[in-house]
């Protein structure tokens, strides 16, 4: 058996943004290490994870690198292998996120490179690929000082056409504002990937989302992302399986830190903030990390599900959470109810925990209806941990979430 510390070292050498990640031995060890990563239900077991409804339960990945456009030294897997991996893992959708430099929109040459990379993926997929997996070309905005942001579903060409380099230099925040206005989704990636003390120097990199982990002043474009982001990578397979599990001994550490932060931020910001997942794959592994309740298996269907908060991560059974308020029927993940002082909750799975505002409120059996208190007169966040999965919230007495 491979030495545990060696596996951790090889894996962390390939963590996003880490230096020296081009060695073939490291990539081989990474693949071996990731072979034991959590495998969620798929196929018929996936479809049976939630009660019948008008939504399709889709399994996917919001964070997948591919070369090209990523460099061969940083990513060892091309588009053909990515397609085959996605089929093998029985994924419904994959968001492709090649790295792109910070403030690329200010320099004509970098803008052209980004447009060329985006067009390459879009055109190859349209020309050569037909199959059951929906691929969405996006990218990962890589700012080594303040954090990484996934961009997807928006109109990159239209955004750059509407933002000349001079204006982008004076007002870098406008790139993200225009991208969201074009229909784009901003995903804050691995928000709590903070430095870890270990014998390996590369574990000292801070790849966290600084608006969450630092009080330092923010540049305008990072402040704009912090205001506008709709999704947060609560479950990063790479971070959870390799950093948190092998080095810190707690596979849920980063995941639960992100969800706890969202529980606090949602009422404060008065907006939906959906948890999503990503494999953050740079090599020969891929997993379903995000599950969405979508109206259709299309890019728009996935996008709209994220914006409506109909998501869960790691295990699809978390999407079985339902809440009933004082009036009306049961509402699923992403829904909203009104209640005076308590709500009824239920979910299906082997182990269940219901949380209200981040605190444990009930542990019912599968399918059992539990009544849990909610604070009278203010917005409350109800979510569930079901088996290995975690749901997005159901909103209680939150006007901003009603009517959607």
CSV table of C-alpha atoms in Angstrom, one decimal:
chain,number,residue,atom,x,y,z
A,1,UNK,CA,0.0,0.0,0.0
A,2,UNK,CA,1.3,3.5,-0.8
A,3,UNK,CA,2.4,5.6,2.1
A,4,UNK,CA,-0.4,7.9,3.3
A,5,UNK,CA,1.8,10.9,3.6
A,6,UNK,CA,3.2,10.3,0.1
A,7,UNK,CA,-0.2,10.2,-1.4
A,8,UNK,CA,-1.1,13.4,0.4
A,9,UNK,CA,2.0,15.1,-0.9
A,10,UNK,CA,1.5,14.0,-4.5
A,11,UNK,CA,-2.1,15.0,-4.4
A,12,UNK,CA,-1.5,18.4,-2.8
A,13,UNK,CA,1.2,19.1,-5.4
A,14,UNK,CA,-1.7,19.1,-7.9
A,15,UNK,CA,-4.0,21.3,-5.8
A,16,UNK,CA,-5.3,24.3,-7.7
A,17,UNK,CA,-2.6,26.9,-8.1
A,18,UNK,CA,0.2,24.9,-6.5
A,19,UNK,CA,3.6,25.1,-8.0
A,20,UNK,CA,5.6,22.2,-9.4
A,21,UNK,CA,2.6,20.1,-10.4
A,22,UNK,CA,3.9,18.9,-13.7
A,23,UNK,CA,5.7,15.7,-12.6
A,24,UNK,CA,4.3,12.5,-14.1
A,25,UNK,CA,5.0,10.5,-10.9
A,26,UNK,CA,2.9,13.0,-8.9
A,27,UNK,CA,0.1,12.7,-11.4
A,28,UNK,CA,0.2,8.9,-11.2
A,29,UNK,CA,0.1,9.0,-7.4
A,30,UNK,CA,-2.8,11.5,-7.6
A,31,UNK,CA,-4.8,9.2,-9.7
A,32,UNK,CA,-4.2,6.3,-7.4
A,33,UNK,CA,-5.1,8.4,-4.4
A,34,UNK,CA,-8.3,9.7,-6.0
A,35,UNK,CA,-9.3,6.2,-6.9
A,36,UNK,CA,-10.5,5.8,-3.3
A,37,UNK,CA,-12.5,9.1,-3.3
A,38,UNK,CA,-16.2,8.9,-2.4
A,39,UNK,CA,-18.4,7.5,-5.1
A,40,UNK,CA,-22.0,8.8,-5.0
A,41,UNK,CA,-25.1,6.8,-6.2
A,42,UNK,CA,-25.7,6.8,-9.9
A,43,UNK,CA,-28.0,5.4,-12.5
A,44,UNK,CA,-31.3,4.1,-11.0
A,45,UNK,CA,-30.1,4.7,-7.5
A,46,UNK,CA,-29.6,8.3,-8.3
A,47,UNK,CA,-33.1,8.7,-9.8
A,48,UNK,CA,-34.6,7.1,-6.7
A,49,UNK,CA,-32.9,9.4,-4.3
A,50,UNK,CA,-35.6,12.1,-4.3
A,51,UNK,CA,-39.4,11.9,-4.3
A,52,UNK,CA,-41.1,12.2,-7.7
A,53,UNK,CA,-41.6,15.8,-8.8
A,54,UNK,CA,-41.6,18.0,-11.9
A,55,UNK,CA,-37.9,18.3,-11.7
A,56,UNK,CA,-35.1,16.1,-13.1
A,57,UNK,CA,-32.4,15.1,-10.6
A,58,UNK,CA,-29.1,15.7,-12.5
A,59,UNK,CA,-25.6,14.7,-11.4
A,60,UNK,CA,-22.7,16.9,-12.4
A,61,UNK,CA,-19.4,18.6,-11.7
A,62,UNK,CA,-18.9,22.4,-11.6
A,63,UNK,CA,-15.1,22.4,-11.6
A,64,UNK,CA,-13.2,20.4,-14.2
A,65,UNK,CA,-9.9,21.3,-15.9
A,66,UNK,CA,-8.9,20.3,-19.4
A,67,UNK,CA,-5.8,20.6,-21.6
A,68,UNK,CA,-6.0,22.5,-23.8
A,69,UNK,CA,-6.8,25.3,-22.9
A,70,UNK,CA,-5.0,24.5,-19.7
A,71,UNK,CA,-1.3,23.8,-20.1
A,72,UNK,CA,-0.1,20.2,-20.5
A,73,UNK,CA,2.2,20.8,-17.5
A,74,UNK,CA,-0.7,21.6,-15.3
A,75,UNK,CA,-3.4,19.3,-16.6
A,76,UNK,CA,-2.7,15.8,-18.0
A,77,UNK,CA,-6.2,15.1,-19.5
A,78,UNK,CA,-7.5,16.4,-22.8
A,79,UNK,CA,-11.1,16.8,-24.0
A,80,UNK,CA,-11.5,13.3,-25.4
A,81,UNK,CA,-10.4,11.7,-22.1
A,82,UNK,CA,-12.6,14.1,-20.2
A,83,UNK,CA,-15.6,13.1,-22.3
A,84,UNK,CA,-14.8,9.4,-21.7
A,85,UNK,CA,-14.4,9.9,-17.9
A,86,UNK,CA,-17.7,11.8,-17.7
A,87,UNK,CA,-19.5,9.0,-19.5
A,88,UNK,CA,-17.9,6.4,-17.3
A,89,UNK,CA,-18.9,8.2,-14.2
A,90,UNK,CA,-22.5,8.6,-15.6
A,91,UNK,CA,-22.5,12.3,-15.3
A,92,UNK,CA,-25.3,14.4,-16.7
A,93,UNK,CA,-23.3,17.7,-17.0
A,94,UNK,CA,-19.8,19.0,-16.6
A,95,UNK,CA,-18.6,22.6,-16.4
A,96,UNK,CA,-15.2,22.9,-18.0
A,97,UNK,CA,-13.0,25.4,-16.1
A,98,UNK,CA,-9.6,26.0,-17.6
A,99,UNK,CA,-7.6,28.6,-15.7
A,100,UNK,CA,-7.5,32.2,-16.8
A,101,UNK,CA,-5.3,35.0,-15.4
A,102,UNK,CA,-6.5,37.7,-13.1
A,103,UNK,CA,-7.5,40.9,-14.9
A,104,UNK,CA,-7.1,39.3,-18.3
A,105,UNK,CA,-9.9,41.6,-19.6
A,106,UNK,CA,-7.5,44.6,-19.4
A,107,UNK,CA,-5.0,43.4,-22.0
A,108,UNK,CA,-5.9,42.8,-25.6
A,109,UNK,CA,-3.6,39.8,-26.0
A,110,UNK,CA,-5.0,38.0,-23.0
A,111,UNK,CA,-8.6,38.8,-24.0
A,112,UNK,CA,-7.9,37.2,-27.4
A,113,UNK,CA,-6.4,34.1,-25.7
A,114,UNK,CA,-9.4,33.7,-23.5
A,115,UNK,CA,-11.8,34.1,-26.4
A,116,UNK,CA,-9.8,31.6,-28.4
A,117,UNK,CA,-9.8,29.0,-25.6
A,118,UNK,CA,-13.5,29.4,-25.1
A,119,UNK,CA,-14.2,29.1,-28.8
A,120,UNK,CA,-12.0,26.0,-29.0
A,121,UNK,CA,-14.0,24.1,-26.4
A,122,UNK,CA,-17.3,25.3,-27.8
A,123,UNK,CA,-16.5,24.4,-31.4
A,124,UNK,CA,-14.9,21.1,-30.7
A,125,UNK,CA,-17.9,20.0,-28.6
A,126,UNK,CA,-20.4,21.1,-31.2
A,127,UNK,CA,-18.5,19.5,-34.1
A,128,UNK,CA,-17.3,16.2,-32.6
A,129,UNK,CA,-19.4,15.3,-29.5
A,130,UNK,CA,-22.9,14.0,-29.3
A,131,UNK,CA,-23.9,12.0,-26.2
A,132,UNK,CA,-25.6,11.9,-22.9
A,133,UNK,CA,-23.3,14.4,-21.1
A,134,UNK,CA,-24.0,18.1,-21.2
A,135,UNK,CA,-20.7,20.0,-21.4
A,136,UNK,CA,-20.7,23.7,-20.5
A,137,UNK,CA,-17.5,25.7,-21.5
A,138,UNK,CA,-16.5,28.1,-18.7
A,139,UNK,CA,-13.3,29.0,-17.0
A,140,UNK,CA,-11.7,29.6,-13.6
A,141,UNK,CA,-10.6,33.1,-12.9
A,142,UNK,CA,-7.4,32.6,-11.0
A,143,UNK,CA,-6.3,35.4,-8.6
A,144,UNK,CA,-3.5,34.2,-6.4
A,145,UNK,CA,-4.0,37.1,-4.0
A,146,UNK,CA,-7.7,37.0,-3.4
A,147,UNK,CA,-9.2,33.6,-4.6
A,148,UNK,CA,-10.5,31.7,-7.5
A,149,UNK,CA,-13.9,32.1,-9.2
A,150,UNK,CA,-15.7,29.8,-11.7
A,151,UNK,CA,-17.5,31.5,-14.5
A,152,UNK,CA,-20.1,29.7,-16.5
A,153,UNK,CA,-23.3,30.0,-18.6
A,154,UNK,CA,-22.6,33.7,-19.5
A,155,UNK,CA,-21.7,35.4,-22.8
A,156,UNK,CA,-18.0,35.9,-22.6
A,157,UNK,CA,-17.8,37.3,-26.2
A,158,UNK,CA,-20.6,39.8,-25.6
A,159,UNK,CA,-19.2,40.8,-22.2
A,160,UNK,CA,-15.8,41.6,-23.6
A,161,UNK,CA,-17.3,43.3,-26.7
A,162,UNK,CA,-19.2,45.6,-24.4
A,163,UNK,CA,-16.2,46.4,-22.2
A,164,UNK,CA,-13.2,48.0,-24.0
A,165,UNK,CA,-9.8,47.4,-22.4
A,166,UNK,CA,-9.5,51.0,-21.3
A,167,UNK,CA,-12.8,50.9,-19.4
A,168,UNK,CA,-11.8,47.5,-17.9
A,169,UNK,CA,-8.6,49.0,-16.6
A,170,UNK,CA,-10.5,51.9,-14.9
A,171,UNK,CA,-13.4,49.8,-13.7
A,172,UNK,CA,-12.4,46.1,-13.5
A,173,UNK,CA,-15.5,45.3,-11.5
A,174,UNK,CA,-17.6,45.9,-14.7
A,175,UNK,CA,-16.4,42.7,-16.3
A,176,UNK,CA,-18.1,40.6,-13.6
A,177,UNK,CA,-21.2,42.8,-13.5
A,178,UNK,CA,-21.6,42.5,-17.3
A,179,UNK,CA,-21.0,38.8,-17.2
A,180,UNK,CA,-23.7,38.2,-14.6
A,181,UNK,CA,-26.0,40.5,-16.6
A,182,UNK,CA,-25.5,38.3,-19.6
A,183,UNK,CA,-26.8,35.3,-17.7
A,184,UNK,CA,-23.6,34.2,-16.2
A,185,UNK,CA,-23.1,32.3,-12.9
A,186,UNK,CA,-20.2,33.2,-10.6
A,187,UNK,CA,-19.0,30.3,-8.3
A,188,UNK,CA,-16.5,31.0,-5.5
A,189,UNK,CA,-14.2,28.0,-5.6
A,190,UNK,CA,-12.7,26.3,-2.5
A,191,UNK,CA,-13.5,29.3,-0.2
A,192,UNK,CA,-11.7,27.8,2.8
A,193,UNK,CA,-8.6,26.3,1.2
A,194,UNK,CA,-6.3,28.0,3.7
A,195,UNK,CA,-2.7,27.1,4.5
A,196,UNK,CA,-2.0,23.9,6.4
A,197,UNK,CA,1.2,23.3,8.4
A,198,UNK,CA,2.9,20.1,7.2
A,199,UNK,CA,6.4,18.9,6.2
A,200,UNK,CA,5.5,19.9,2.6
A,201,UNK,CA,6.0,23.5,1.6
A,202,UNK,CA,3.3,23.6,-1.0
A,203,UNK,CA,0.6,23.1,1.7
A,204,UNK,CA,1.3,26.6,2.8
A,205,UNK,CA,-0.4,28.3,-0.2
A,206,UNK,CA,-3.5,30.3,0.7
A,207,UNK,CA,-6.1,29.7,-2.0
A,208,UNK,CA,-9.1,30.7,0.1
A,209,UNK,CA,-11.7,33.4,-0.8
A,210,UNK,CA,-10.2,36.4,1.0
A,211,UNK,CA,-13.6,38.1,1.5
A,212,UNK,CA,-14.4,35.2,3.8
A,213,UNK,CA,-11.0,34.7,5.4
A,214,UNK,CA,-9.3,38.1,5.7
A,215,UNK,CA,-10.3,41.6,6.7
A,216,UNK,CA,-7.9,43.2,4.2
A,217,UNK,CA,-9.3,45.8,1.7
A,218,UNK,CA,-10.5,44.3,-1.5
A,219,UNK,CA,-9.9,45.4,-5.1
A,220,UNK,CA,-13.1,46.5,-6.9
A,221,UNK,CA,-13.4,43.4,-9.0
A,222,UNK,CA,-13.2,41.0,-6.0
A,223,UNK,CA,-15.7,43.1,-4.1
A,224,UNK,CA,-18.0,42.9,-7.1
A,225,UNK,CA,-17.7,39.1,-7.2
A,226,UNK,CA,-18.3,38.9,-3.5
A,227,UNK,CA,-21.6,40.9,-4.0
A,228,UNK,CA,-22.8,39.1,-7.1
A,229,UNK,CA,-21.7,35.4,-6.6
A,230,UNK,CA,-24.6,33.0,-6.7
A,231,UNK,CA,-22.8,29.7,-6.0
A,232,UNK,CA,-20.1,28.5,-3.6
A,233,UNK,CA,-18.1,25.4,-3.9
A,234,UNK,CA,-18.9,23.8,-0.6
A,235,UNK,CA,-17.6,20.4,-1.7
A,236,UNK,CA,-14.3,20.3,-3.5
A,237,UNK,CA,-13.5,16.6,-4.0
A,238,UNK,CA,-9.7,17.3,-4.2
A,239,UNK,CA,-9.7,19.4,-1.0
A,240,UNK,CA,-12.0,17.1,1.0
A,241,UNK,CA,-10.4,13.8,0.1
A,242,UNK,CA,-6.8,14.7,0.1
A,243,UNK,CA,-6.2,17.8,2.2
A,244,UNK,CA,-8.9,17.6,4.8
A,245,UNK,CA,-9.0,13.8,5.1
A,246,UNK,CA,-5.4,12.9,4.9
A,247,UNK,CA,-3.7,15.9,6.5
A,248,UNK,CA,-6.4,17.1,8.8
A,249,UNK,CA,-8.3,14.0,9.6
A,250,UNK,CA,-11.7,15.5,8.9
A,251,UNK,CA,-13.1,15.0,5.4
A,252,UNK,CA,-16.0,17.4,6.1
A,253,UNK,CA,-13.8,20.3,7.4
A,254,UNK,CA,-13.9,22.7,4.5
A,255,UNK,CA,-17.4,21.6,3.4
A,256,UNK,CA,-19.0,22.3,6.8
A,257,UNK,CA,-17.0,25.6,7.1
A,258,UNK,CA,-18.5,26.8,3.8
A,259,UNK,CA,-22.0,25.8,4.7
A,260,UNK,CA,-21.8,27.4,8.1
A,261,UNK,CA,-20.6,30.6,6.5
A,262,UNK,CA,-23.5,30.5,4.0
A,263,UNK,CA,-26.0,30.0,6.9
A,264,UNK,CA,-24.8,33.3,8.3
A,265,UNK,CA,-24.4,35.2,5.1
A,266,UNK,CA,-27.8,34.4,3.5
A,267,UNK,CA,-29.9,36.3,6.0
A,268,UNK,CA,-27.4,39.1,6.3
A,269,UNK,CA,-27.2,39.6,2.5
A,270,UNK,CA,-30.8,38.8,1.8
A,271,UNK,CA,-30.1,36.6,-1.2
A,272,UNK,CA,-29.9,33.0,-2.2
A,273,UNK,CA,-26.4,31.5,-2.0
A,274,UNK,CA,-26.3,28.0,-3.5
A,275,UNK,CA,-23.8,25.3,-2.5
A,276,UNK,CA,-22.3,23.4,-5.4
A,277,UNK,CA,-19.5,20.9,-5.8
A,278,UNK,CA,-16.5,20.3,-8.0
A,279,UNK,CA,-14.0,17.5,-8.5
A,280,UNK,CA,-11.3,20.2,-9.3
A,281,UNK,CA,-9.8,17.4,-11.5
A,282,UNK,CA,-6.5,18.1,-13.2
A,283,UNK,CA,-5.9,14.4,-14.0
A,284,UNK,CA,-7.6,11.1,-14.6
A,285,UNK,CA,-10.4,11.2,-12.1
A,286,UNK,CA,-13.9,12.8,-12.1
A,287,UNK,CA,-16.9,12.5,-9.9
A,288,UNK,CA,-20.5,13.7,-9.6
A,289,UNK,CA,-20.1,16.4,-6.9
A,290,UNK,CA,-23.2,18.6,-7.6
A,291,UNK,CA,-26.8,17.5,-7.9
A,292,UNK,CA,-29.4,19.8,-9.2
A,293,UNK,CA,-33.2,19.7,-9.5
A,294,UNK,CA,-33.6,21.0,-13.0
A,295,UNK,CA,-36.6,21.6,-15.3
A,296,UNK,CA,-34.6,20.2,-18.2
A,297,UNK,CA,-31.3,18.6,-19.1
A,298,UNK,CA,-30.0,21.7,-20.8
A,299,UNK,CA,-27.5,24.4,-19.9
A,300,UNK,CA,-30.4,26.7,-19.1
A,301,UNK,CA,-32.0,24.1,-16.9
A,302,UNK,CA,-28.8,23.6,-14.9
A,303,UNK,CA,-28.2,27.3,-14.6
A,304,UNK,CA,-31.8,28.1,-13.5
A,305,UNK,CA,-31.6,25.3,-10.9
A,306,UNK,CA,-28.5,26.8,-9.4
A,307,UNK,CA,-30.0,30.3,-9.3
A,308,UNK,CA,-33.1,29.0,-7.6
A,309,UNK,CA,-31.0,27.1,-5.1
A,310,UNK,CA,-32.1,23.6,-6.0
A,311,UNK,CA,-28.8,22.0,-5.3
A,312,UNK,CA,-27.1,19.5,-3.0
A,313,UNK,CA,-23.6,18.2,-2.8
A,314,UNK,CA,-21.7,14.9,-2.5
A,315,UNK,CA,-24.8,12.6,-2.2
A,316,UNK,CA,-28.1,13.2,-4.0
A,317,UNK,CA,-30.2,12.0,-1.2
A,318,UNK,CA,-29.8,15.4,0.5
A,319,UNK,CA,-32.0,16.7,-2.3
A,320,UNK,CA,-34.9,14.7,-0.7
A,321,UNK,CA,-35.3,17.3,2.0
A,322,UNK,CA,-38.8,18.8,2.2
A,323,UNK,CA,-40.3,21.4,4.5
A,324,UNK,CA,-43.9,22.3,5.2
A,325,UNK,CA,-44.9,25.6,6.8
A,326,UNK,CA,-48.2,26.9,8.2
A,327,UNK,CA,-50.0,26.8,4.9
A,328,UNK,CA,-49.7,25.0,1.6
A,329,UNK,CA,-47.9,21.7,0.8
A,330,UNK,CA,-44.4,20.5,1.0
A,331,UNK,CA,-41.5,22.5,-0.5
A,332,UNK,CA,-38.2,21.1,-1.7
A,333,UNK,CA,-34.7,22.3,-1.7
A,334,UNK,CA,-34.5,26.0,-2.8
A,335,UNK,CA,-38.1,26.6,-1.8
A,336,UNK,CA,-39.6,29.0,0.7
A,337,UNK,CA,-42.3,28.7,3.3
A,338,UNK,CA,-44.0,30.9,5.9
A,339,UNK,CA,-44.3,29.7,9.5
A,340,UNK,CA,-45.0,31.2,12.9
A,341,UNK,CA,-42.7,29.2,15.2
A,342,UNK,CA,-42.2,25.7,13.7
A,343,UNK,CA,-42.0,23.7,10.5
A,344,UNK,CA,-42.5,20.1,9.5
A,345,UNK,CA,-39.5,18.4,7.8
A,346,UNK,CA,-38.8,15.1,6.2
A,347,UNK,CA,-36.1,13.5,4.0
A,348,UNK,CA,-35.1,10.0,2.9
A,349,UNK,CA,-31.8,8.3,3.7
A,350,UNK,CA,-30.0,6.1,6.2
A,351,UNK,CA,-28.8,8.9,8.4
A,352,UNK,CA,-30.5,12.3,8.6
A,353,UNK,CA,-29.7,15.5,10.4
A,354,UNK,CA,-31.8,18.6,10.1
A,355,UNK,CA,-30.2,22.0,10.8
A,356,UNK,CA,-31.8,25.3,11.4
A,357,UNK,CA,-29.4,28.3,11.0
A,358,UNK,CA,-26.5,25.9,11.2
A,359,UNK,CA,-27.6,24.2,14.5
A,360,UNK,CA,-28.8,20.6,14.8
A,361,UNK,CA,-32.6,20.6,15.2
A,362,UNK,CA,-33.7,17.0,14.6
A,363,UNK,CA,-32.5,13.5,13.5
A,364,UNK,CA,-35.7,11.8,12.1
A,365,UNK,CA,-35.8,8.4,10.6
A,366,UNK,CA,-36.0,8.1,6.8
A,367,UNK,CA,-39.4,9.4,5.7
A,368,UNK,CA,-40.4,10.4,9.3
A,369,UNK,CA,-42.0,13.8,9.7
A,370,UNK,CA,-40.3,15.9,12.4
A,371,UNK,CA,-41.5,19.2,13.8
A,372,UNK,CA,-38.6,21.7,14.4
A,373,UNK,CA,-38.8,25.2,15.9
A,374,UNK,CA,-37.9,28.2,13.9
A,375,UNK,CA,-37.2,31.7,15.3
A,376,UNK,CA,-40.4,33.7,15.1
A,377,UNK,CA,-40.4,36.8,12.9
A,378,UNK,CA,-37.1,36.4,11.1
A,379,UNK,CA,-35.6,34.6,8.2
A,380,UNK,CA,-34.4,31.1,9.1
A,381,UNK,CA,-32.3,28.7,7.0
A,382,UNK,CA,-33.3,25.0,7.1
A,383,UNK,CA,-31.0,22.4,5.4
A,384,UNK,CA,-30.2,18.8,5.9
A,385,UNK,CA,-27.2,16.4,6.0
A,386,UNK,CA,-28.4,13.1,4.5
A,387,UNK,CA,-26.0,10.2,4.5
A,388,UNK,CA,-22.8,11.8,3.0
A,389,UNK,CA,-24.7,14.6,1.3
A,390,UNK,CA,-25.6,18.2,2.2
A,391,UNK,CA,-28.6,20.2,0.9
A,392,UNK,CA,-29.0,23.8,-0.1
A,393,UNK,CA,-31.4,25.7,2.1
A,394,UNK,CA,-35.1,25.8,2.3
A,395,UNK,CA,-36.0,29.3,3.3
A,396,UNK,CA,-38.4,30.1,6.2
A,397,UNK,CA,-39.9,33.6,6.5
A,398,UNK,CA,-37.4,35.0,4.0
A,399,UNK,CA,-39.2,37.4,1.7
A,400,UNK,CA,-36.3,37.6,-0.8
A,401,UNK,CA,-36.7,33.8,-1.6
A,402,UNK,CA,-40.5,33.9,-2.0
A,403,UNK,CA,-42.2,33.9,-5.4
A,404,UNK,CA,-39.4,32.2,-7.2
